[in-house]
Amino acid sequence: MKKVAVVDLMINQVLIKNIEDNQNLIAEDDDLVFKAPSLCGYGILGLNRLDIYSQNSNSKAGGYFAHYLKCNGYDYLLIKGKSKEPVYIYINNENVFIKSAEEIYFLDKESTENKIKKDLNKEDIEIAQVGIAACHGVDFSRIILGNKSCGKDGLGKLMGEKNLKAIVLNKAEFLKPKCREKLYNINRKIANKLGNEDIEAYYNEQNNCFGCIVNCGSTSIKKIMKKGFSLEEAENLDSISNHYGMDSCIFASIADKEEDFEKLAEDIVFNNKSYELKSSKKSKIHDESDEFEELGFCRFLIKKNILDHDDIKMLKECILGE
Ligand code: SF4
C-alpha cells in the first residue's frame, strides 16, 4: 500500500489514507501533489527524485525532500484547496500540522528557513518553499528545495495561490530494508561507478542531492548567456531571480540588455507589470516507460549506467521483498 497525506487547506483538515501499490494519485481541480518514488527513503545512493504535479503541469527535482517525505512514511502529499490565511505544513511522522505563515509569507528563502526553525524549535528539518514571486502570483515562480528548485510552469504559482508558503519535513530516520546486506552491495556498485568508494561521503548532507557526490551546479547562468547577456549580467539576473524565487531563464527572456534588472523584477513582482512569456522550454516530462527513471534515479546518473536490470530486480527484492 502507498500512504497519502491529504491536506485540505480550504477546510483546514488533514486526512491520512492508503491507496493500492499499483495506483497513481491523479491531480484534480487545483490539487498540488508531491510524490516520492517507492524505493526512496531506504538509503539507495542517487535515488532522490521528487515528482511535483498538478492537473496541468509536472516537474521533477533532486535534493532531499523526496527522501525525507518517505522517511516520514508518506508516498504522496496531496494538497487540496486554498487557505484563507498564509500557512505552512509541518510533517512529523504521523503528525501533520497546518501552521500560520503570517509572519513569514513575504520573506526570502533564508529568512523563512530561520523563522520556521525558530517557530518549531528544531534544526533538523527539510523545507520546500515558495519565494516572494509566488506569493505575488508571478507565473514563472519556482518551488525551492534546498539548493534545487522546480515548477516554473505553474507549480510555484499554484503553491502561492494556495497561500501555502512552505512544506516542512522532520528529518526522520531512514526506512529499514528487508535485506541490508543486499542493499549495501548495490550501493557499493553505484559508488564504484561514480568513482568514490567511500559510501559515507554520499550521505553527507552538504551534498546537493541525497546519496550523490556529483554536486552538479546550476546551468542557468550559461543558459542566460546564450540569450546574449554577459557573464556579469547573467549573474545579476540569476541572483535577482533567486532572491524572488522565480525562474532566471524566463526572467532573462523578458529583460532587455539595457534595462535596470532590479527595477524590472520589482515591477513584475510588486506592481503587476505585464510581460510576455516567450515560449519557454517546458520541463522535460517524466518518462514513465524508463524503469530507472520511474524508480527515482536522476537522469544524469542513469546515463552513467550505475545499475543494470538485474540490479534493479535485486533492489526491489532487498527493499520490498518482492
Ligand atoms: S547528478 Fe546532480 S542532479 Fe543528479 S542526483 Fe547528483 S547532484 Fe543531483
CSV table of C-alpha atoms and ligand atoms in Angstrom, one decimal:
chain,number,residue,atom,x,y,z
A,1,MET,CA,0.0,0.0,0.0
A,2,LYS,CA,1.0,3.6,-0.6
A,3,LYS,CA,0.4,6.2,2.1
A,4,VAL,CA,-1.1,9.6,1.2
A,5,ALA,CA,-1.3,12.6,3.5
A,6,VAL,CA,-4.2,14.7,2.2
A,7,VAL,CA,-4.2,18.3,3.4
A,8,ASP,CA,-7.3,20.3,2.6
A,9,LEU,CA,-6.3,23.9,3.1
A,10,MET,CA,-9.9,25.2,2.5
A,11,ILE,CA,-11.3,23.4,5.5
A,12,ASN,CA,-8.1,23.1,7.5
A,13,GLN,CA,-8.2,19.4,7.6
A,14,VAL,CA,-5.7,16.6,7.4
A,15,LEU,CA,-6.6,13.1,6.4
A,16,ILE,CA,-4.2,10.1,6.1
A,17,LYS,CA,-5.3,7.4,3.6
A,18,ASN,CA,-3.8,4.4,1.7
A,19,ILE,CA,-4.0,3.6,-1.9
A,20,GLU,CA,-3.1,0.4,-3.7
A,21,ASP,CA,0.6,-0.1,-4.8
A,22,ASN,CA,-0.4,-0.1,-8.5
A,23,GLN,CA,-2.5,3.0,-8.2
A,24,ASN,CA,-1.3,6.5,-9.0
A,25,LEU,CA,-2.7,9.6,-7.5
A,26,ILE,CA,-4.5,11.7,-10.1
A,27,ALA,CA,-4.5,15.5,-9.5
A,28,GLU,CA,-8.0,17.0,-9.8
A,29,ASP,CA,-9.1,20.6,-9.8
A,30,ASP,CA,-6.4,22.8,-8.2
A,31,ASP,CA,-4.7,19.8,-6.4
A,32,LEU,CA,-0.9,20.1,-5.9
A,33,VAL,CA,0.8,16.7,-5.4
A,34,PHE,CA,4.3,15.9,-4.1
A,35,LYS,CA,5.3,12.3,-4.8
A,36,ALA,CA,8.3,10.3,-3.6
A,37,PRO,CA,9.5,7.2,-5.5
A,38,SER,CA,8.5,4.0,-3.8
A,39,LEU,CA,12.1,2.9,-3.1
A,40,CYS,CA,13.1,6.3,-1.8
A,41,GLY,CA,13.9,6.6,1.9
A,42,TYR,CA,15.9,3.4,2.3
A,43,GLY,CA,19.3,4.9,1.5
A,44,ILE,CA,19.8,3.8,-2.1
A,45,LEU,CA,22.5,6.1,-3.5
A,46,GLY,CA,21.3,8.6,-6.0
A,47,LEU,CA,17.7,7.8,-5.6
A,48,ASN,CA,16.1,11.1,-4.8
A,49,ARG,CA,13.8,12.4,-7.5
A,50,LEU,CA,10.7,14.3,-6.2
A,51,ASP,CA,7.8,14.5,-8.6
A,52,ILE,CA,5.6,17.5,-8.2
A,53,TYR,CA,2.4,17.8,-10.3
A,54,SER,CA,-0.9,19.4,-10.8
A,55,GLN,CA,-3.6,18.8,-13.4
A,56,ASN,CA,-1.7,20.8,-16.0
A,57,SER,CA,2.0,20.6,-15.0
A,58,ASN,CA,4.7,18.2,-13.9
A,59,SER,CA,8.1,18.9,-12.7
A,60,LYS,CA,10.9,16.8,-11.1
A,61,ALA,CA,13.8,17.8,-8.8
A,62,GLY,CA,16.5,16.2,-6.8
A,63,GLY,CA,17.5,17.4,-3.3
A,64,TYR,CA,16.4,15.8,-0.1
A,65,PHE,CA,12.6,16.3,0.0
A,66,ALA,CA,11.5,13.0,-1.6
A,67,HIS,CA,13.9,11.1,0.8
A,68,TYR,CA,12.5,12.7,3.9
A,69,LEU,CA,8.9,12.6,2.8
A,70,LYS,CA,9.3,8.8,2.5
A,71,CYS,CA,11.2,8.6,5.8
A,72,ASN,CA,8.2,10.2,7.5
A,73,GLY,CA,6.1,7.4,6.0
A,74,TYR,CA,4.5,9.1,3.0
A,75,ASP,CA,4.5,8.3,-0.7
A,76,TYR,CA,2.3,11.3,-1.5
A,77,LEU,CA,1.4,14.6,-0.1
A,78,LEU,CA,-1.8,15.8,-1.7
A,79,ILE,CA,-2.7,19.5,-1.1
A,80,LYS,CA,-6.2,20.5,-1.9
A,81,GLY,CA,-8.0,23.9,-1.8
A,82,LYS,CA,-6.7,27.3,-0.9
A,83,SER,CA,-6.1,28.6,2.6
A,84,LYS,CA,-7.7,31.9,3.7
A,85,GLU,CA,-4.6,32.9,5.5
A,86,PRO,CA,-0.9,32.2,4.8
A,87,VAL,CA,0.1,28.8,6.2
A,88,TYR,CA,2.8,26.2,6.1
A,89,ILE,CA,2.5,22.5,6.6
A,90,TYR,CA,4.7,20.6,9.1
A,91,ILE,CA,5.0,16.8,8.8
A,92,ASN,CA,6.5,14.9,11.7
A,93,ASN,CA,5.8,11.2,11.0
A,94,GLU,CA,2.1,10.6,11.9
A,95,ASN,CA,1.5,14.2,12.8
A,96,VAL,CA,0.7,16.6,10.1
A,97,PHE,CA,0.1,20.2,11.2
A,98,ILE,CA,-1.2,23.3,9.3
A,99,LYS,CA,0.6,26.3,10.9
A,100,SER,CA,0.3,30.0,10.4
A,101,ALA,CA,2.8,31.6,8.0
A,102,GLU,CA,1.5,35.1,8.5
A,103,GLU,CA,4.9,36.3,9.7
A,104,ILE,CA,7.0,34.6,7.0
A,105,TYR,CA,4.9,34.8,3.9
A,106,PHE,CA,6.8,37.6,2.2
A,107,LEU,CA,10.2,36.6,3.5
A,108,ASP,CA,13.1,35.4,1.3
A,109,LYS,CA,14.4,31.8,1.4
A,110,GLU,CA,17.0,32.1,4.2
A,111,SER,CA,14.8,34.3,6.5
A,112,THR,CA,11.8,31.9,6.0
A,113,GLU,CA,14.0,28.9,6.9
A,114,ASN,CA,15.4,30.6,10.0
A,115,LYS,CA,12.0,31.7,11.2
A,116,ILE,CA,10.5,28.2,10.8
A,117,LYS,CA,13.3,26.6,12.7
A,118,LYS,CA,12.7,29.1,15.5
A,119,ASP,CA,9.0,28.6,15.4
A,120,LEU,CA,9.3,24.8,15.6
A,121,ASN,CA,12.4,25.0,17.9
A,122,LYS,CA,14.0,22.4,15.6
A,123,GLU,CA,17.1,22.5,13.4
A,124,ASP,CA,16.7,19.1,11.6
A,125,ILE,CA,14.1,19.9,9.0
A,126,GLU,CA,13.8,19.8,5.3
A,127,ILE,CA,11.8,22.6,3.5
A,128,ALA,CA,10.1,23.1,0.2
A,129,GLN,CA,9.1,26.7,-0.1
A,130,VAL,CA,8.0,29.4,-2.4
A,131,GLY,CA,9.5,32.8,-2.6
A,132,ILE,CA,8.2,36.4,-2.8
A,133,ALA,CA,7.4,36.0,-6.5
A,134,ALA,CA,4.9,33.1,-5.9
A,135,CYS,CA,3.3,35.0,-3.1
A,136,HIS,CA,2.6,37.8,-5.6
A,137,GLY,CA,1.3,35.4,-8.3
A,138,VAL,CA,4.2,35.6,-10.7
A,139,ASP,CA,3.6,32.9,-13.5
A,140,PHE,CA,7.2,31.6,-13.5
A,141,SER,CA,7.7,31.3,-9.8
A,142,ARG,CA,9.6,28.2,-8.6
A,143,ILE,CA,9.3,25.8,-5.7
A,144,ILE,CA,12.6,25.9,-3.8
A,145,LEU,CA,14.0,22.7,-2.4
A,146,GLY,CA,17.3,23.5,-0.6
A,147,ASN,CA,19.8,24.1,-3.5
A,148,LYS,CA,17.4,22.8,-6.1
A,149,SER,CA,14.2,24.2,-7.5
A,150,CYS,CA,11.5,23.3,-10.0
A,151,GLY,CA,7.9,24.1,-11.0
A,152,LYS,CA,8.4,27.2,-13.3
A,153,ASP,CA,5.5,26.1,-15.5
A,154,GLY,CA,2.8,27.0,-12.9
A,155,LEU,CA,3.5,24.8,-9.9
A,156,GLY,CA,5.3,27.6,-7.9
A,157,LYS,CA,2.5,29.9,-8.7
A,158,LEU,CA,-0.2,27.4,-7.7
A,159,MET,CA,1.5,26.9,-4.3
A,160,GLY,CA,1.5,30.7,-3.8
A,161,GLU,CA,-2.2,30.8,-4.8
A,162,LYS,CA,-3.0,28.3,-2.1
A,163,ASN,CA,-1.4,30.7,0.4
A,164,LEU,CA,1.0,27.9,1.2
A,165,LYS,CA,4.4,29.3,1.9
A,166,ALA,CA,6.2,26.1,2.8
A,167,ILE,CA,6.1,22.4,3.5
A,168,VAL,CA,8.4,21.3,6.3
A,169,LEU,CA,9.5,17.8,7.0
A,170,ASN,CA,11.1,16.4,10.1
A,171,LYS,CA,14.3,14.7,9.2
A,172,ALA,CA,13.1,11.3,10.2
A,173,GLU,CA,15.3,8.1,10.2
A,174,PHE,CA,15.9,6.0,7.1
A,175,LEU,CA,13.4,3.3,6.5
A,176,LYS,CA,14.5,-0.3,7.1
A,177,PRO,CA,15.0,-2.5,4.0
A,178,LYS,CA,14.2,-6.2,4.1
A,179,CYS,CA,17.8,-7.1,3.5
A,180,ARG,CA,20.6,-4.6,4.5
A,181,GLU,CA,23.4,-6.7,3.0
A,182,LYS,CA,22.0,-6.8,-0.5
A,183,LEU,CA,21.3,-3.1,-0.3
A,184,TYR,CA,24.9,-2.5,0.8
A,185,ASN,CA,26.2,-4.5,-2.2
A,186,ILE,CA,24.1,-2.5,-4.6
A,187,ASN,CA,25.2,0.8,-3.0
A,188,ARG,CA,28.8,-0.4,-3.4
A,189,LYS,CA,28.3,-1.0,-7.1
A,190,ILE,CA,26.8,2.5,-7.6
A,191,ALA,CA,29.7,4.0,-5.6
A,192,ASN,CA,32.2,2.2,-7.8
A,193,LYS,CA,30.6,3.5,-10.9
A,194,LEU,CA,30.6,7.1,-9.6
A,195,GLY,CA,34.3,6.9,-8.7
A,196,ASN,CA,34.3,7.3,-4.9
A,197,GLU,CA,34.0,4.1,-2.9
A,198,ASP,CA,33.5,5.8,0.5
A,199,ILE,CA,29.8,5.3,0.9
A,200,GLU,CA,29.5,7.6,3.9
A,201,ALA,CA,30.6,10.5,1.6
A,202,TYR,CA,27.4,10.0,-0.4
A,203,TYR,CA,25.3,10.6,2.7
A,204,ASN,CA,27.0,13.8,3.6
A,205,GLU,CA,24.1,16.4,3.8
A,206,GLN,CA,26.3,19.1,2.4
A,207,ASN,CA,25.8,17.3,-1.0
A,208,ASN,CA,23.2,19.0,-3.2
A,209,CYS,CA,21.1,15.8,-3.6
A,210,PHE,CA,20.5,12.8,-1.4
A,211,GLY,CA,23.0,10.0,-2.0
A,212,CYS,CA,25.0,11.7,-4.7
A,213,ILE,CA,28.5,13.2,-4.6
A,214,VAL,CA,28.4,14.7,-8.1
A,215,ASN,CA,27.0,18.1,-6.8
A,216,CYS,CA,26.2,19.5,-10.2
A,217,GLY,CA,25.7,23.2,-10.1
A,218,SER,CA,23.0,25.3,-11.8
A,219,THR,CA,23.3,25.6,-15.5
A,220,SER,CA,21.1,28.8,-15.6
A,221,ILE,CA,24.0,31.3,-16.0
A,222,LYS,CA,25.2,29.5,-19.1
A,223,LYS,CA,21.6,29.4,-20.5
A,224,ILE,CA,21.2,33.1,-19.8
A,225,MET,CA,24.5,34.0,-21.5
A,226,LYS,CA,23.2,32.1,-24.6
A,227,LYS,CA,20.5,34.8,-24.7
A,228,GLY,CA,23.2,37.4,-25.4
A,229,PHE,CA,23.9,38.6,-21.8
A,230,SER,CA,27.5,39.0,-20.5
A,231,LEU,CA,28.6,36.9,-17.6
A,232,GLU,CA,28.2,39.8,-15.2
A,233,GLU,CA,24.6,40.4,-16.5
A,234,ALA,CA,23.7,36.8,-16.3
A,235,GLU,CA,24.9,36.5,-12.7
A,236,ASN,CA,22.9,39.6,-11.8
A,237,LEU,CA,19.8,38.3,-13.5
A,238,ASP,CA,20.3,34.9,-11.8
A,239,SER,CA,20.8,36.4,-8.4
A,240,ILE,CA,17.8,38.7,-8.6
A,241,SER,CA,15.6,35.7,-9.7
A,242,ASN,CA,16.9,33.6,-6.8
A,243,HIS,CA,16.1,36.4,-4.4
A,244,TYR,CA,12.5,36.5,-5.6
A,245,GLY,CA,12.1,32.7,-6.2
A,246,MET,CA,11.4,32.9,-9.9
A,247,ASP,CA,12.9,31.2,-12.9
A,248,SER,CA,16.0,33.1,-14.1
A,249,CYS,CA,15.9,32.0,-17.7
A,250,ILE,CA,12.4,33.2,-18.2
A,251,PHE,CA,13.2,36.4,-16.3
A,252,ALA,CA,16.1,36.9,-18.7
A,253,SER,CA,13.9,36.3,-21.7
A,254,ILE,CA,11.7,39.2,-20.5
A,255,ALA,CA,14.6,41.5,-19.7
A,256,ASP,CA,16.3,43.8,-22.3
A,257,LYS,CA,20.0,44.2,-22.1
A,258,GLU,CA,20.0,47.9,-21.3
A,259,GLU,CA,17.3,47.5,-18.7
A,260,ASP,CA,17.6,48.0,-14.9
A,261,PHE,CA,17.0,44.4,-13.9
A,262,GLU,CA,16.3,45.1,-10.3
A,263,LYS,CA,13.6,47.6,-11.2
A,264,LEU,CA,12.1,45.2,-13.8
A,265,ALA,CA,11.9,42.5,-11.1
A,266,GLU,CA,10.2,44.8,-8.6
A,267,ASP,CA,7.7,45.9,-11.3
A,268,ILE,CA,6.9,42.3,-12.1
A,269,VAL,CA,6.6,41.1,-8.6
A,270,PHE,CA,5.1,44.1,-6.8
A,271,ASN,CA,3.5,46.3,-9.4
A,272,ASN,CA,1.8,43.7,-11.7
A,273,LYS,CA,3.8,44.8,-14.7
A,274,SER,CA,2.6,42.8,-17.7
A,275,TYR,CA,5.1,40.7,-19.5
A,276,GLU,CA,5.0,38.4,-22.5
A,277,LEU,CA,6.1,34.9,-21.8
A,278,LYS,CA,8.1,33.8,-24.8
A,279,SER,CA,7.7,30.1,-25.3
A,280,SER,CA,9.9,28.7,-22.6
A,281,LYS,CA,11.2,25.1,-22.9
A,282,LYS,CA,8.8,23.1,-20.8
A,283,SER,CA,10.3,20.9,-18.1
A,284,LYS,CA,11.1,17.5,-19.6
A,285,ILE,CA,8.2,15.3,-18.7
A,286,HIS,CA,9.0,12.2,-16.7
A,287,ASP,CA,9.4,9.2,-18.9
A,288,GLU,CA,7.2,6.6,-17.2
A,289,SER,CA,8.5,3.9,-19.6
A,290,ASP,CA,12.1,4.2,-18.3
A,291,GLU,CA,12.4,1.7,-15.5
A,292,PHE,CA,15.3,3.6,-13.9
A,293,GLU,CA,13.7,7.0,-14.1
A,294,GLU,CA,10.5,5.5,-12.7
A,295,LEU,CA,12.4,4.3,-9.7
A,296,GLY,CA,13.5,7.8,-9.0
A,297,PHE,CA,17.1,7.9,-10.1
A,298,CYS,CA,18.5,11.2,-11.6
A,299,ARG,CA,18.8,11.2,-15.4
A,300,PHE,CA,22.5,12.2,-15.1
A,301,LEU,CA,23.2,9.1,-13.0
A,302,ILE,CA,21.2,6.8,-15.3
A,303,LYS,CA,23.4,7.9,-18.2
A,304,LYS,CA,26.4,6.7,-16.2
A,305,ASN,CA,24.9,3.1,-16.2
A,306,ILE,CA,25.1,2.9,-12.5
A,307,LEU,CA,22.9,-0.2,-12.5
A,308,ASP,CA,21.6,-2.9,-14.8
A,309,HIS,CA,18.2,-4.6,-15.0
A,310,ASP,CA,19.3,-7.5,-12.7
A,311,ASP,CA,20.4,-5.0,-10.1
A,312,ILE,CA,17.0,-3.3,-10.2
A,313,LYS,CA,15.4,-6.7,-9.6
A,314,MET,CA,17.6,-7.3,-6.7
A,315,LEU,CA,16.9,-3.8,-5.4
A,316,LYS,CA,13.2,-4.4,-5.3
A,317,GLU,CA,13.8,-7.7,-3.6
A,318,CYS,CA,16.0,-6.3,-0.9
A,319,ILE,CA,13.8,-3.3,-0.2
A,320,LEU,CA,10.3,-4.7,-0.6
A,321,GLY,CA,10.9,-8.4,-0.5
A,322,GLU,CA,9.2,-8.8,-3.9
B,1,SF4,S1,23.9,14.1,-10.6
B,1,SF4,FE1,23.4,16.2,-10.0
B,1,SF4,S2,21.2,16.4,-10.1
B,1,SF4,FE2,21.7,14.2,-10.3
B,1,SF4,S3,21.5,13.5,-8.2
B,1,SF4,FE3,23.6,14.0,-8.4
B,1,SF4,S4,23.8,16.2,-7.8
B,1,SF4,FE4,21.6,15.7,-8.0
